[in-house]
Structure formats: C-alpha cells, structure tokens
Amino acid sequence: MDISWDDARLFLAIAETGSFSGAARRLRIGQPTVSRRLAALEYAVGATLFRRSADGAALTAAGERLVPPAKKMAEWAGELHRAAESADNSPRGLVRVTGSPYTCFDVLAPFAGHVSRKHPGLRLEVLSTVQYLDLARGEADLALRTRPPTNADLKLVYTLETRNAVFVSKALKAKLPRKPTLQQLPWVAWSPPFEAVTPNPQLESLIPDFKPVFTTDNFLVMVAAAQAGVGAMVLADVRHRFSQDRGLVPLDIDLGPYATGQVHLVCAKSALDIPRVRKVSELLVEELEYTKRR
Amino acid sequence: MDISWDDARLFLAIAETGSFSGAARRLRIGQPTVSRRLAALEYAVGATLFRRSADGAALTAAGERLVPPAKKMAEWAGELHRAAESADNSPRGLVRVTGSPYTCFDVLAPFAGHVSRKHPGLRLEVLSTVQYLDLARGEADLALRTRPPTNADLKLVYTLETRNAVFVSKALKAKLPRKPTLQQLPWVAWSPPFEAVTPNPQLESLIPDFKPVFTTDNFLVMVAAAQAGVGAMVLADVRHRFSQDRGLVPLDIDLGPYATGQVHLVCAKSALDIPRVRKVSELLVEELEYTKRR
DNA sequence: CAGGAGATATCCATTTTCGCATGACCCCAT
DNA sequence: ATGGGGTCATGCGAAAATGGATATCTCCTG
C-alpha cells in the first residue's frame, strides 16, 4: 500500500469540507474524480474512511486518525509554496490579504487603491471572511485580525490598539437622549448564521434581553442601515489615512470590557521572505503606524 | 501557481537521489516522466530548481530552499501511512526491518524464520543497508542500530549492551601467538566505498598504518574470508537463540574504547500502533531479552 | 404528497499522462 | 581514439485519469 501525496490532499479536502462535492470545488476538480479517487484510496487502505450520506461525507474512526498528519502535510505544503515563491525576488504579483468584513471594507479596500497607485506591479486580493483562513497553509498571505496568532508558525507583525465606540447616524443621535444607555439604543447586528460574530456576543452580555432592531448577514448592509439611521453599531474608532466620512458619529457610552481592542497584522513566518508579501506588509504597517500618531 | 503534492514528492526524490533517473527508480515511474514533470514544475515556479549535468541533477539555490519543507512533508506522509495501516488490526502482513549487513545476516535472517514459523500471517522483509533508512518516513518499520535515535519522532524500544571481540578461524588461531596484539593480526575489512563503515575507522584509530590483508564490499564475503582463515574481524559477541557456529572463535584482545557496544531497537513512535509492527517488535525484544540472560 | 435541492455513484468520450524506444551528450577507461 | 555506461531530453503509441451528463437516493419544503 502506498498513499499518493495527492490523495492525502484529496482526503483532507473531503474531511474539511465535509463532502465530496465540496472537496471537488476546493481542489478545482470534478466531483466524480473525488468519488473515484477516494474509493480507490479506501480500497488501498482497506478501510472505509467516510460514511456517505445525503448530507455529505462524515469521517469514520479510521478516517479520523488520518486527519492530523494530513493537516501537517498541508502546513508544510504551504511552507513549500512560500519557499518556492521567494524565488521571484521582485515585489510584484498577487498578494492575498484577509480580514473581517469590516476591516476589508473600511481599511483594506482603500488601502488596495493606495497600493496599486504606488506599486503598479502589485495586485491585492482582499478576502473578506468571517472565519479564519489558515495562513500556515497559504490560504492567504496576510491577515488583519482581532486576536493574536496561537500557531507557532505564524508571526505577529504589528499590533494596533484601538478604541471601540458606538456609532449612529447624525439624525439618530439628534433624536436620542443626551446620554443614552446601551439598553435604550436600537441595535443593528448580525443575523444567523453569524450570531457568534463580534459584536453580537458582546452586546448580548452587556444588554439583558438583547434584541436588535435590524439584523443582516451582510456587513455592508449593516453599515448602510446604521447610516440610514436604523440603529447603532459598534465599530473600532480607527481614523486612518483612508477614513471616509460615512455620516456616522460616536456616542459617549462606556463599553466596559469591550471599550478597547486590537488589530493584529499576522502572516506565516516564512511569508515575509516573499518580496511582494513583505512589501505589502511594510506598507500596511506604515498605515497602521500613521493611524497611531493621530 | 500551485504545487501539486505529488510534485513535491517528485522534487524531493530528485533532490535526495541526485538524479532524475534515481528519482524515477525510487518512485517506480519512468525517467521521462520525471524529466517532464520537473520541467513543468520549474516552469510553474518560474525558476530552475536543478542544474542538469552528465552526472545527475544538482540543486540550485532556489531548489535548496524547497528541500526542508519537502522533507517535512515526507515525514508526515510517513505518519499518515502508519495511521492508515493501524486500521487493519490483525498482526499479519509485511513488516520491514532494517539493520547493518551483519545484523541482518546473523540475527534478522534466522529471526525471520522463527517469526514465520510462529506467526504464518506475518512476513518479514529484511533490508540490509549500510546507511540509515528513514524510519520517520516509513522507509522501514523497525531498525536494529548501533546508535540511539536522534529524531524526536523515533522511539527507542529496547537497548542491548554487547561486547565486541576479535574473531578468527580456529585454524588461524592455532597459528597465532598465544596473546597476539592488534598490530600482529591480518585483518579482513571493508573496501571502498565502505571505508567509513564499522569497524574500519575504529581499527584505523587503534592500529597505526592499518593495512587489511583482505577487503571486500560484501559482508558475507568478509565472514567467509574470516572463516577460511584469511584474517581477523571484529564482531559483537552476541549469543542469541539462533546463533550458529560459524567456526569463528574470539581472541583475548582488548579493544579499548571499542570493547563494548549497543544494539538499539528503534521505530517511529506511531509505528507501534500498527499491530503487525508491534507484534514483530515484541518478538524481537523477547529475543534480545533472551540474549541478555545467557 | 410532490417537487426541488443537494448529496454520491456510474457511464462514456475526451484529454492528459505515462512508459518505451530512441537520441544526444558527457566522462572515463581501455 | 573509441566503446561503454551513465546522464537528461524527445517522439509517439498506449493506458489511465478526468469531466460532463446522468442516475439514484435522501431530505426538506410548500
């Protein structure tokens, strides 16, 4: 028996996406190919690795054991990938930066404009995701995150301390009491399936019987709602070089334990050896530094 | 750019065998396939990874960087492999045991007979190698070695202390002085390319101007020469259950720092989760234990 | 209960990859 | 000088892997 390395990758994709078709999409191959190759792999291993059902593929006990080494292979494949990319030593090409929807919208999108003007050879791909992409595996090159990395292969490049504040439209502020409490405010927040995304859990812990007046699964819609005066939302009060006036003003309310936060610039350690990633990282640090001085 | 995991394996095989054709042999594919796939990989990476020459393929600086992550992938592929094999939970099938030529000849070959008699389902593959096979990668399942493992993924299962002695044929012993010195003896030893294999370097350090009377690149030939009275050779004086009388007798000579040695039974940590490997390991420990009691 | 969405499995034409045979080159030894 | 053994590269026919269409099944919904 000999497991092809590509089959290991296939196996991991199925395990992580939870379905043959999901794995096919991730690997950009056809679903029948996934089906056949996994069948061959299972035959070679002599054990069933997934239970097929109408809602996908679930790992069996035998399959479960294969996941950790396959994940490690994926990490080192990411490392290999970065080592290969360090070869072209000119800061040009595609750099993938990930962040929360808000960060992407507020910071990274205008930053991308700045980058493309200053360095025409560099292209930015901004991946707006709720869940974390795996930087070690190379699912993205750089990330702006609210929590520092736990994985030892990742590097914390820069940290910016931020103040969080409650924002409302000017019109709404005018209608509110001079010093409103958190309970008194109408809130704009996430709808399922994002109930666990900031700031929902925080607001739920601060406000008994938290009931947002407006929910959505799209961050831009949330901002638009706040701008339209529908309700209040919590945002990091970051005034960077690209800050645009969105017609939102901060309220003088104490957010308690959530009054401050951080923005961390994170990447895989070896990613900084890739010239184009290093360049973008430097530009991003420059912007974050600039923010601090204001 | 996206490096296929199989291409990573291909790259590593070329890097480690030092040639396209060597890699082809190791991976059991054709040499043209290696040539074409590497060319495609280099094109994708955008850099030359190997300098082709009449005596093989040498890594370029760009290629050099890819080796460490590729090696890590190989180790985790070995781990994956063992996890997959833990699935069949009956101690039957092929177990690959490696050792020095002498160990294979003297211990493992007769031990294999013992195993196949006692456990008909188990088959032993005895790999007689001068250089170490990589247990972490799964190039073998178990190893009898003279040095303890350094890699943290490997497990030292058992250690046997041994005494080394100088052996000659009875006929030769009769012709020698009662208490011969090391210098006086005619020696049987390794020829190139095995100059650096035990016991050559040790004898060279003990005997000024060491000049063996007979050299060979094959251990069995060495033993046969000693049996024929050609000269003396250093062997571990291990009397195990399968010891055969080879007509060789020990001399009463002090080998100084080389008078004692060890035999270590080593395997990858997770290899013991494979029932058939565990079984063979237990049987082997049993034999080594038995040796100790005599 | 019917129908649609989404899952895996199978059939088959097509594309891709592979291995063999061969060529070109280099080095070393006779 | 020349032959032999080693290297990598290339051409071509055969084999294998792939993808699209399709079948089948399950679940959820209207």
PDB file of C-alpha atoms in Angstrom, chain B residues 38-266:
ATOM      1  CA  LEU B  38      10.047  18.555 -13.172  1.00  0.00           C
ATOM      2  CA  ALA B  39      10.219  20.772 -16.243  1.00  0.00           C
ATOM      3  CA  ALA B  40       6.555  21.629 -15.722  1.00  0.00           C
ATOM      4  CA  LEU B  41       7.169  22.309 -12.040  1.00  0.00           C
ATOM      5  CA  GLU B  42      10.095  24.578 -12.776  1.00  0.00           C
ATOM      6  CA  TYR B  43       8.012  26.446 -15.303  1.00  0.00           C
ATOM      7  CA  ALA B  44       5.239  26.898 -12.748  1.00  0.00           C
ATOM      8  CA  VAL B  45       7.648  28.057 -10.049  1.00  0.00           C
ATOM      9  CA  GLY B  46       9.420  30.289 -12.516  1.00  0.00           C
ATOM     10  CA  ALA B  47      12.892  29.180 -11.512  1.00  0.00           C
ATOM     11  CA  THR B  48      15.343  26.430 -12.315  1.00  0.00           C
ATOM     12  CA  LEU B  49      15.493  24.023  -9.406  1.00  0.00           C
ATOM     13  CA  PHE B  50      18.218  21.666 -10.624  1.00  0.00           C
ATOM     14  CA  ARG B  51      21.339  22.069 -12.716  1.00  0.00           C
ATOM     15  CA  ARG B  52      21.366  19.168 -15.152  1.00  0.00           C
ATOM     16  CA  SER B  53      24.699  17.622 -15.943  1.00  0.00           C
ATOM     17  CA  ALA B  54      26.169  14.400 -17.148  1.00  0.00           C
ATOM     18  CA  ASP B  55      26.349  13.119 -13.602  1.00  0.00           C
ATOM     19  CA  GLY B  56      22.861  13.918 -12.462  1.00  0.00           C
ATOM     20  CA  ALA B  57      20.919  16.832 -11.093  1.00  0.00           C
ATOM     21  CA  ALA B  58      22.322  19.283  -8.562  1.00  0.00           C
ATOM     22  CA  LEU B  59      20.136  21.636  -6.560  1.00  0.00           C
ATOM     23  CA  THR B  60      20.228  25.321  -7.381  1.00  0.00           C
ATOM     24  CA  ALA B  61      19.933  27.941  -4.665  1.00  0.00           C
ATOM     25  CA  ALA B  62      16.224  28.238  -5.421  1.00  0.00           C
ATOM     26  CA  GLY B  63      15.800  24.487  -5.191  1.00  0.00           C
ATOM     27  CA  GLU B  64      17.754  24.317  -1.966  1.00  0.00           C
ATOM     28  CA  ARG B  65      15.104  26.327  -0.195  1.00  0.00           C
ATOM     29  CA  LEU B  66      12.398  23.835  -1.078  1.00  0.00           C
ATOM     30  CA  VAL B  67      14.122  20.859   0.479  1.00  0.00           C
ATOM     31  CA  PRO B  68      13.343  21.342   4.199  1.00  0.00           C
ATOM     32  CA  PRO B  69       9.576  21.705   3.790  1.00  0.00           C
ATOM     33  CA  ALA B  70       9.505  18.831   1.312  1.00  0.00           C
ATOM     34  CA  LYS B  71      11.303  16.658   3.853  1.00  0.00           C
ATOM     35  CA  LYS B  72       8.765  17.581   6.471  1.00  0.00           C
ATOM     36  CA  MET B  73       6.010  16.633   4.100  1.00  0.00           C
ATOM     37  CA  ALA B  74       7.700  13.278   3.633  1.00  0.00           C
ATOM     38  CA  GLU B  75       7.806  12.705   7.366  1.00  0.00           C
ATOM     39  CA  TRP B  76       4.151  13.489   7.784  1.00  0.00           C
ATOM     40  CA  ALA B  77       3.342  11.349   4.804  1.00  0.00           C
ATOM     41  CA  GLY B  78       5.046   8.526   6.688  1.00  0.00           C
ATOM     42  CA  GLU B  79       2.946   9.350   9.718  1.00  0.00           C
ATOM     43  CA  LEU B  80      -0.176   9.325   7.581  1.00  0.00           C
ATOM     44  CA  HIS B  81       0.843   5.985   6.196  1.00  0.00           C
ATOM     45  CA  ARG B  82       1.236   4.457   9.628  1.00  0.00           C
ATOM     46  CA  ALA B  83      -2.089   5.901  10.754  1.00  0.00           C
ATOM     47  CA  ALA B  84      -3.686   4.265   7.740  1.00  0.00           C
ATOM     48  CA  GLU B  85      -2.096   0.938   8.487  1.00  0.00           C
ATOM     49  CA  SER B  86      -3.270   0.970  12.073  1.00  0.00           C
ATOM     50  CA  ALA B  87      -6.676   0.304  10.560  1.00  0.00           C
ATOM     51  CA  ASP B  88      -6.125  -3.388   9.855  1.00  0.00           C
ATOM     52  CA  ASN B  89      -5.931  -4.591  13.416  1.00  0.00           C
ATOM     53  CA  SER B  90      -4.635  -8.088  12.900  1.00  0.00           C
ATOM     54  CA  PRO B  91      -0.914  -8.748  13.215  1.00  0.00           C
ATOM     55  CA  ARG B  92      -0.430 -10.014   9.681  1.00  0.00           C
ATOM     56  CA  GLY B  93       1.238  -8.726   6.569  1.00  0.00           C
ATOM     57  CA  LEU B  94       4.622  -7.347   5.667  1.00  0.00           C
ATOM     58  CA  VAL B  95       6.958  -5.817   8.226  1.00  0.00           C
ATOM     59  CA  ARG B  96      10.173  -4.229   7.027  1.00  0.00           C
ATOM     60  CA  VAL B  97      13.128  -4.457   9.372  1.00  0.00           C
ATOM     61  CA  THR B  98      16.442  -2.850   8.607  1.00  0.00           C
ATOM     62  CA  GLY B  99      19.868  -3.337  10.078  1.00  0.00           C
ATOM     63  CA  SER B 100      23.521  -3.428   9.239  1.00  0.00           C
ATOM     64  CA  PRO B 101      24.546  -6.252   6.929  1.00  0.00           C
ATOM     65  CA  TYR B 102      25.930  -8.187   9.877  1.00  0.00           C
ATOM     66  CA  THR B 103      22.804  -7.807  11.977  1.00  0.00           C
ATOM     67  CA  CYS B 104      20.654  -8.860   9.081  1.00  0.00           C
ATOM     68  CA  PHE B 105      22.807 -11.837   8.390  1.00  0.00           C
ATOM     69  CA  ASP B 106      23.375 -13.007  11.928  1.00  0.00           C
ATOM     70  CA  VAL B 107      20.181 -12.050  13.729  1.00  0.00           C
ATOM     71  CA  LEU B 108      17.367 -10.984  11.456  1.00  0.00           C
ATOM     72  CA  ALA B 109      17.549 -13.740   8.877  1.00  0.00           C
ATOM     73  CA  PRO B 110      17.186 -16.573  11.396  1.00  0.00           C
ATOM     74  CA  PHE B 111      14.732 -14.462  13.384  1.00  0.00           C
ATOM     75  CA  ALA B 112      12.614 -14.201  10.262  1.00  0.00           C
ATOM     76  CA  GLY B 113      12.453 -17.988  10.157  1.00  0.00           C
ATOM     77  CA  HIS B 114      11.349 -18.030  13.771  1.00  0.00           C
ATOM     78  CA  VAL B 115       8.649 -15.442  13.075  1.00  0.00           C
ATOM     79  CA  SER B 116       7.252 -17.154  10.016  1.00  0.00           C
ATOM     80  CA  ARG B 117       7.024 -20.433  11.892  1.00  0.00           C
ATOM     81  CA  LYS B 118       5.326 -18.912  14.905  1.00  0.00           C
ATOM     82  CA  HIS B 119       3.086 -16.444  13.017  1.00  0.00           C
ATOM     83  CA  PRO B 120       2.397 -17.657   9.494  1.00  0.00           C
ATOM     84  CA  GLY B 121       0.478 -14.486   8.654  1.00  0.00           C
ATOM     85  CA  LEU B 122       3.495 -12.296   9.271  1.00  0.00           C
ATOM     86  CA  ARG B 123       6.060 -11.739   6.568  1.00  0.00           C
ATOM     87  CA  LEU B 124       9.386 -10.113   7.281  1.00  0.00           C
ATOM     88  CA  GLU B 125      11.322  -8.034   4.806  1.00  0.00           C
ATOM     89  CA  VAL B 126      14.902  -7.665   5.950  1.00  0.00           C
ATOM     90  CA  LEU B 127      16.578  -4.630   4.445  1.00  0.00           C
ATOM     91  CA  SER B 128      20.325  -4.888   4.706  1.00  0.00           C
ATOM     92  CA  THR B 129      21.664  -1.382   4.370  1.00  0.00           C
ATOM     93  CA  VAL B 130      24.830   0.423   5.225  1.00  0.00           C
ATOM     94  CA  GLN B 131      23.253   3.841   5.506  1.00  0.00           C
ATOM     95  CA  TYR B 132      20.277   4.511   7.718  1.00  0.00           C
ATOM     96  CA  LEU B 133      16.824   4.294   6.254  1.00  0.00           C
ATOM     97  CA  ASP B 134      14.443   6.977   7.411  1.00  0.00           C
ATOM     98  CA  LEU B 135      12.034   5.363   9.830  1.00  0.00           C
ATOM     99  CA  ALA B 136      10.018   8.549  10.256  1.00  0.00           C
ATOM    100  CA  ARG B 137       9.238   8.490   6.569  1.00  0.00           C
ATOM    101  CA  GLY B 138       8.364   4.845   6.629  1.00  0.00           C
ATOM    102  CA  GLU B 139      11.257   3.592   4.545  1.00  0.00           C
ATOM    103  CA  ALA B 140      11.285   0.738   7.067  1.00  0.00           C
ATOM    104  CA  ASP B 141       9.166  -0.195  10.082  1.00  0.00           C
ATOM    105  CA  LEU B 142      11.795  -1.334  12.564  1.00  0.00           C
ATOM    106  CA  ALA B 143      15.563  -0.972  12.800  1.00  0.00           C
ATOM    107  CA  LEU B 144      18.396  -2.556  14.747  1.00  0.00           C
ATOM    108  CA  ARG B 145      21.016   0.115  15.081  1.00  0.00           C
ATOM    109  CA  THR B 146      24.236   0.731  16.915  1.00  0.00           C
ATOM    110  CA  ARG B 147      23.314   4.286  17.790  1.00  0.00           C
ATOM    111  CA  PRO B 148      20.228   5.589  19.569  1.00  0.00           C
ATOM    112  CA  PRO B 149      17.833   7.720  17.544  1.00  0.00           C
ATOM    113  CA  THR B 150      18.217  11.496  17.456  1.00  0.00           C
ATOM    114  CA  ASN B 151      14.936  12.370  15.763  1.00  0.00           C
ATOM    115  CA  ALA B 152      12.232  13.077  18.348  1.00  0.00           C
ATOM    116  CA  ASP B 153       9.627  11.206  16.318  1.00  0.00           C
ATOM    117  CA  LEU B 154      11.510   7.961  16.758  1.00  0.00           C
ATOM    118  CA  LYS B 155      11.194   5.655  19.716  1.00  0.00           C
ATOM    119  CA  LEU B 156      13.959   3.624  21.323  1.00  0.00           C
ATOM    120  CA  VAL B 157      12.158   0.392  22.072  1.00  0.00           C
ATOM    121  CA  TYR B 158      14.971  -1.617  23.578  1.00  0.00           C
ATOM    122  CA  THR B 159      18.716  -1.476  24.077  1.00  0.00           C
ATOM    123  CA  LEU B 160      21.052  -4.417  24.374  1.00  0.00           C
ATOM    124  CA  GLU B 161      24.574  -3.962  25.709  1.00  0.00           C
ATOM    125  CA  THR B 162      27.078  -6.046  23.773  1.00  0.00           C
ATOM    126  CA  ARG B 163      30.708  -6.948  23.998  1.00  0.00           C
ATOM    127  CA  ASN B 164      32.778  -6.682  20.873  1.00  0.00           C
ATOM    128  CA  ALA B 165      35.547  -9.171  20.218  1.00  0.00           C
ATOM    129  CA  VAL B 166      38.079 -10.086  17.589  1.00  0.00           C
ATOM    130  CA  PHE B 167      37.195 -13.332  15.829  1.00  0.00           C
ATOM    131  CA  VAL B 168      39.354 -15.646  13.772  1.00  0.00           C
ATOM    132  CA  SER B 169      39.023 -19.190  12.453  1.00  0.00           C
ATOM    133  CA  LYS B 170      40.258 -21.971  14.676  1.00  0.00           C
ATOM    134  CA  ALA B 171      42.988 -22.774  12.191  1.00  0.00           C
ATOM    135  CA  LEU B 172      44.258 -19.241  12.198  1.00  0.00           C
ATOM    136  CA  LYS B 173      44.127 -19.020  15.969  1.00  0.00           C
ATOM    137  CA  ALA B 174      46.390 -22.048  16.190  1.00  0.00           C
ATOM    138  CA  LYS B 175      48.995 -20.306  14.068  1.00  0.00           C
ATOM    139  CA  LEU B 176      48.911 -17.070  16.050  1.00  0.00           C
ATOM    140  CA  PRO B 177      50.936 -16.309  19.156  1.00  0.00           C
ATOM    141  CA  ARG B 178      49.205 -17.063  22.438  1.00  0.00           C
ATOM    142  CA  LYS B 179      48.490 -13.401  23.116  1.00  0.00           C
ATOM    143  CA  PRO B 180      48.569 -11.593  19.783  1.00  0.00           C
ATOM    144  CA  THR B 181      48.376  -7.829  19.543  1.00  0.00           C
ATOM    145  CA  LEU B 182      46.084  -5.951  17.230  1.00  0.00           C
ATOM    146  CA  GLN B 183      49.042  -4.986  15.089  1.00  0.00           C
ATOM    147  CA  GLN B 184      50.110  -8.560  14.581  1.00  0.00           C
ATOM    148  CA  LEU B 185      46.809  -9.701  13.149  1.00  0.00           C
ATOM    149  CA  PRO B 186      45.912  -9.968   9.492  1.00  0.00           C
ATOM    150  CA  TRP B 187      42.661  -8.094   9.083  1.00  0.00           C
ATOM    151  CA  VAL B 188      39.584  -8.601   6.994  1.00  0.00           C
ATOM    152  CA  ALA B 189      37.802  -5.318   6.398  1.00  0.00           C
ATOM    153  CA  TRP B 190      35.669  -3.164   4.128  1.00  0.00           C
ATOM    154  CA  SER B 191      36.815  -1.979   0.732  1.00  0.00           C
ATOM    155  CA  PRO B 192      35.674   1.273  -0.846  1.00  0.00           C
ATOM    156  CA  PRO B 193      33.074   2.646  -0.941  1.00  0.00           C
ATOM    157  CA  PHE B 194      32.610   1.433   2.645  1.00  0.00           C
ATOM    158  CA  GLU B 195      35.837   2.767   4.158  1.00  0.00           C
ATOM    159  CA  ALA B 196      33.873   4.681   6.770  1.00  0.00           C
ATOM    160  CA  VAL B 197      31.798   1.747   7.986  1.00  0.00           C
ATOM    161  CA  THR B 198      32.453  -0.025  11.278  1.00  0.00           C
ATOM    162  CA  PRO B 199      34.932  -1.443  12.041  1.00  0.00           C
ATOM    163  CA  ASN B 200      37.286   0.230   9.590  1.00  0.00           C
ATOM    164  CA  PRO B 201      37.604   3.660  11.245  1.00  0.00           C
ATOM    165  CA  GLN B 202      37.927   2.066  14.685  1.00  0.00           C
ATOM    166  CA  LEU B 203      40.707  -0.239  13.564  1.00  0.00           C
ATOM    167  CA  GLU B 204      42.435   2.621  11.818  1.00  0.00           C
ATOM    168  CA  SER B 205      42.478   4.577  15.039  1.00  0.00           C
ATOM    169  CA  LEU B 206      43.782   1.628  17.070  1.00  0.00           C
ATOM    170  CA  ILE B 207      46.364   0.368  14.605  1.00  0.00           C
ATOM    171  CA  PRO B 208      48.975   2.694  13.171  1.00  0.00           C
ATOM    172  CA  ASP B 209      49.321   2.195   9.444  1.00  0.00           C
ATOM    173  CA  PHE B 210      46.296  -0.107   9.283  1.00  0.00           C
ATOM    174  CA  LYS B 211      46.507  -2.334   6.190  1.00  0.00           C
ATOM    175  CA  PRO B 212      43.913  -5.083   5.948  1.00  0.00           C
ATOM    176  CA  VAL B 213      45.055  -8.248   4.241  1.00  0.00           C
ATOM    177  CA  PHE B 214      41.673  -8.670   2.613  1.00  0.00           C
ATOM    178  CA  THR B 215      38.914  -6.235   1.754  1.00  0.00           C
ATOM    179  CA  THR B 216      35.510  -6.615   0.163  1.00  0.00           C
ATOM    180  CA  ASP B 217      32.345  -4.659  -0.385  1.00  0.00           C
ATOM    181  CA  ASN B 218      30.178  -7.549   0.772  1.00  0.00           C
ATOM    182  CA  PHE B 219      29.773  -8.550   4.377  1.00  0.00           C
ATOM    183  CA  LEU B 220      29.079 -12.189   3.686  1.00  0.00           C
ATOM    184  CA  VAL B 221      32.290 -12.369   1.759  1.00  0.00           C
ATOM    185  CA  MET B 222      34.062 -10.856   4.747  1.00  0.00           C
ATOM    186  CA  VAL B 223      32.699 -13.522   7.056  1.00  0.00           C
ATOM    187  CA  ALA B 224      33.572 -16.255   4.589  1.00  0.00           C
ATOM    188  CA  ALA B 225      37.112 -14.928   4.406  1.00  0.00           C
ATOM    189  CA  ALA B 226      37.411 -14.978   8.176  1.00  0.00           C
ATOM    190  CA  GLN B 227      36.020 -18.495   8.255  1.00  0.00           C
ATOM    191  CA  ALA B 228      38.568 -19.501   5.654  1.00  0.00           C
ATOM    192  CA  GLY B 229      41.319 -18.291   7.915  1.00  0.00           C
ATOM    193  CA  VAL B 230      42.236 -15.286   5.807  1.00  0.00           C
ATOM    194  CA  GLY B 231      42.182 -12.887   8.721  1.00  0.00           C
ATOM    195  CA  ALA B 232      40.544 -11.490  11.801  1.00  0.00           C
ATOM    196  CA  MET B 233      37.394  -9.424  12.096  1.00  0.00           C
ATOM    197  CA  VAL B 234      35.587  -7.562  14.855  1.00  0.00           C
ATOM    198  CA  LEU B 235      32.118  -8.784  15.700  1.00  0.00           C
ATOM    199  CA  ALA B 236      29.682  -8.184  18.525  1.00  0.00           C
ATOM    200  CA  ASP B 237      29.886 -11.277  20.698  1.00  0.00           C
ATOM    201  CA  VAL B 238      26.140 -11.836  20.850  1.00  0.00           C
ATOM    202  CA  ARG B 239      24.965 -15.352  21.591  1.00  0.00           C
ATOM    203  CA  HIS B 240      21.339 -15.341  20.708  1.00  0.00           C
ATOM    204  CA  ARG B 241      18.934 -18.189  20.293  1.00  0.00           C
ATOM    205  CA  PHE B 242      19.712 -18.507  16.614  1.00  0.00           C
ATOM    206  CA  SER B 243      23.462 -18.251  16.897  1.00  0.00           C
ATOM    207  CA  GLN B 244      25.161 -20.621  14.560  1.00  0.00           C
ATOM    208  CA  ASP B 245      28.608 -21.956  14.861  1.00  0.00           C
ATOM    209  CA  ARG B 246      30.483 -20.280  12.083  1.00  0.00           C
ATOM    210  CA  GLY B 247      33.782 -21.782  13.068  1.00  0.00           C
ATOM    211  CA  LEU B 248      34.939 -18.443  14.411  1.00  0.00           C
ATOM    212  CA  VAL B 249      36.475 -18.112  17.862  1.00  0.00           C
ATOM    213  CA  PRO B 250      37.127 -14.952  19.885  1.00  0.00           C
ATOM    214  CA  LEU B 251      40.636 -13.834  20.738  1.00  0.00           C
ATOM    215  CA  ASP B 252      41.601 -12.422  24.095  1.00  0.00           C
ATOM    216  CA  ILE B 253      42.434  -8.933  22.927  1.00  0.00           C
ATOM    217  CA  ASP B 254      41.470  -5.652  24.481  1.00  0.00           C
ATOM    218  CA  LEU B 255      39.607  -3.467  22.013  1.00  0.00           C
ATOM    219  CA  GLY B 256      39.982  -0.423  24.240  1.00  0.00           C
ATOM    220  CA  PRO B 257      37.195   2.082  23.717  1.00  0.00           C
ATOM    221  CA  TYR B 258      35.514  -0.262  21.284  1.00  0.00           C
ATOM    222  CA  ALA B 259      35.210  -3.220  23.633  1.00  0.00           C
ATOM    223  CA  THR B 260      31.512  -2.649  24.187  1.00  0.00           C
ATOM    224  CA  GLY B 261      28.652  -1.507  22.051  1.00  0.00           C
ATOM    225  CA  GLN B 262      24.915  -1.402  21.923  1.00  0.00           C
ATOM    226  CA  VAL B 263      22.187  -2.689  19.735  1.00  0.00           C
ATOM    227  CA  HIS B 264      19.133  -0.469  19.713  1.00  0.00           C
ATOM    228  CA  LEU B 265      15.720  -1.479  18.502  1.00  0.00           C
ATOM    229  CA  VAL B 266      14.197   1.656  17.005  1.00  0.00           C
TER     230      VAL B 266
END
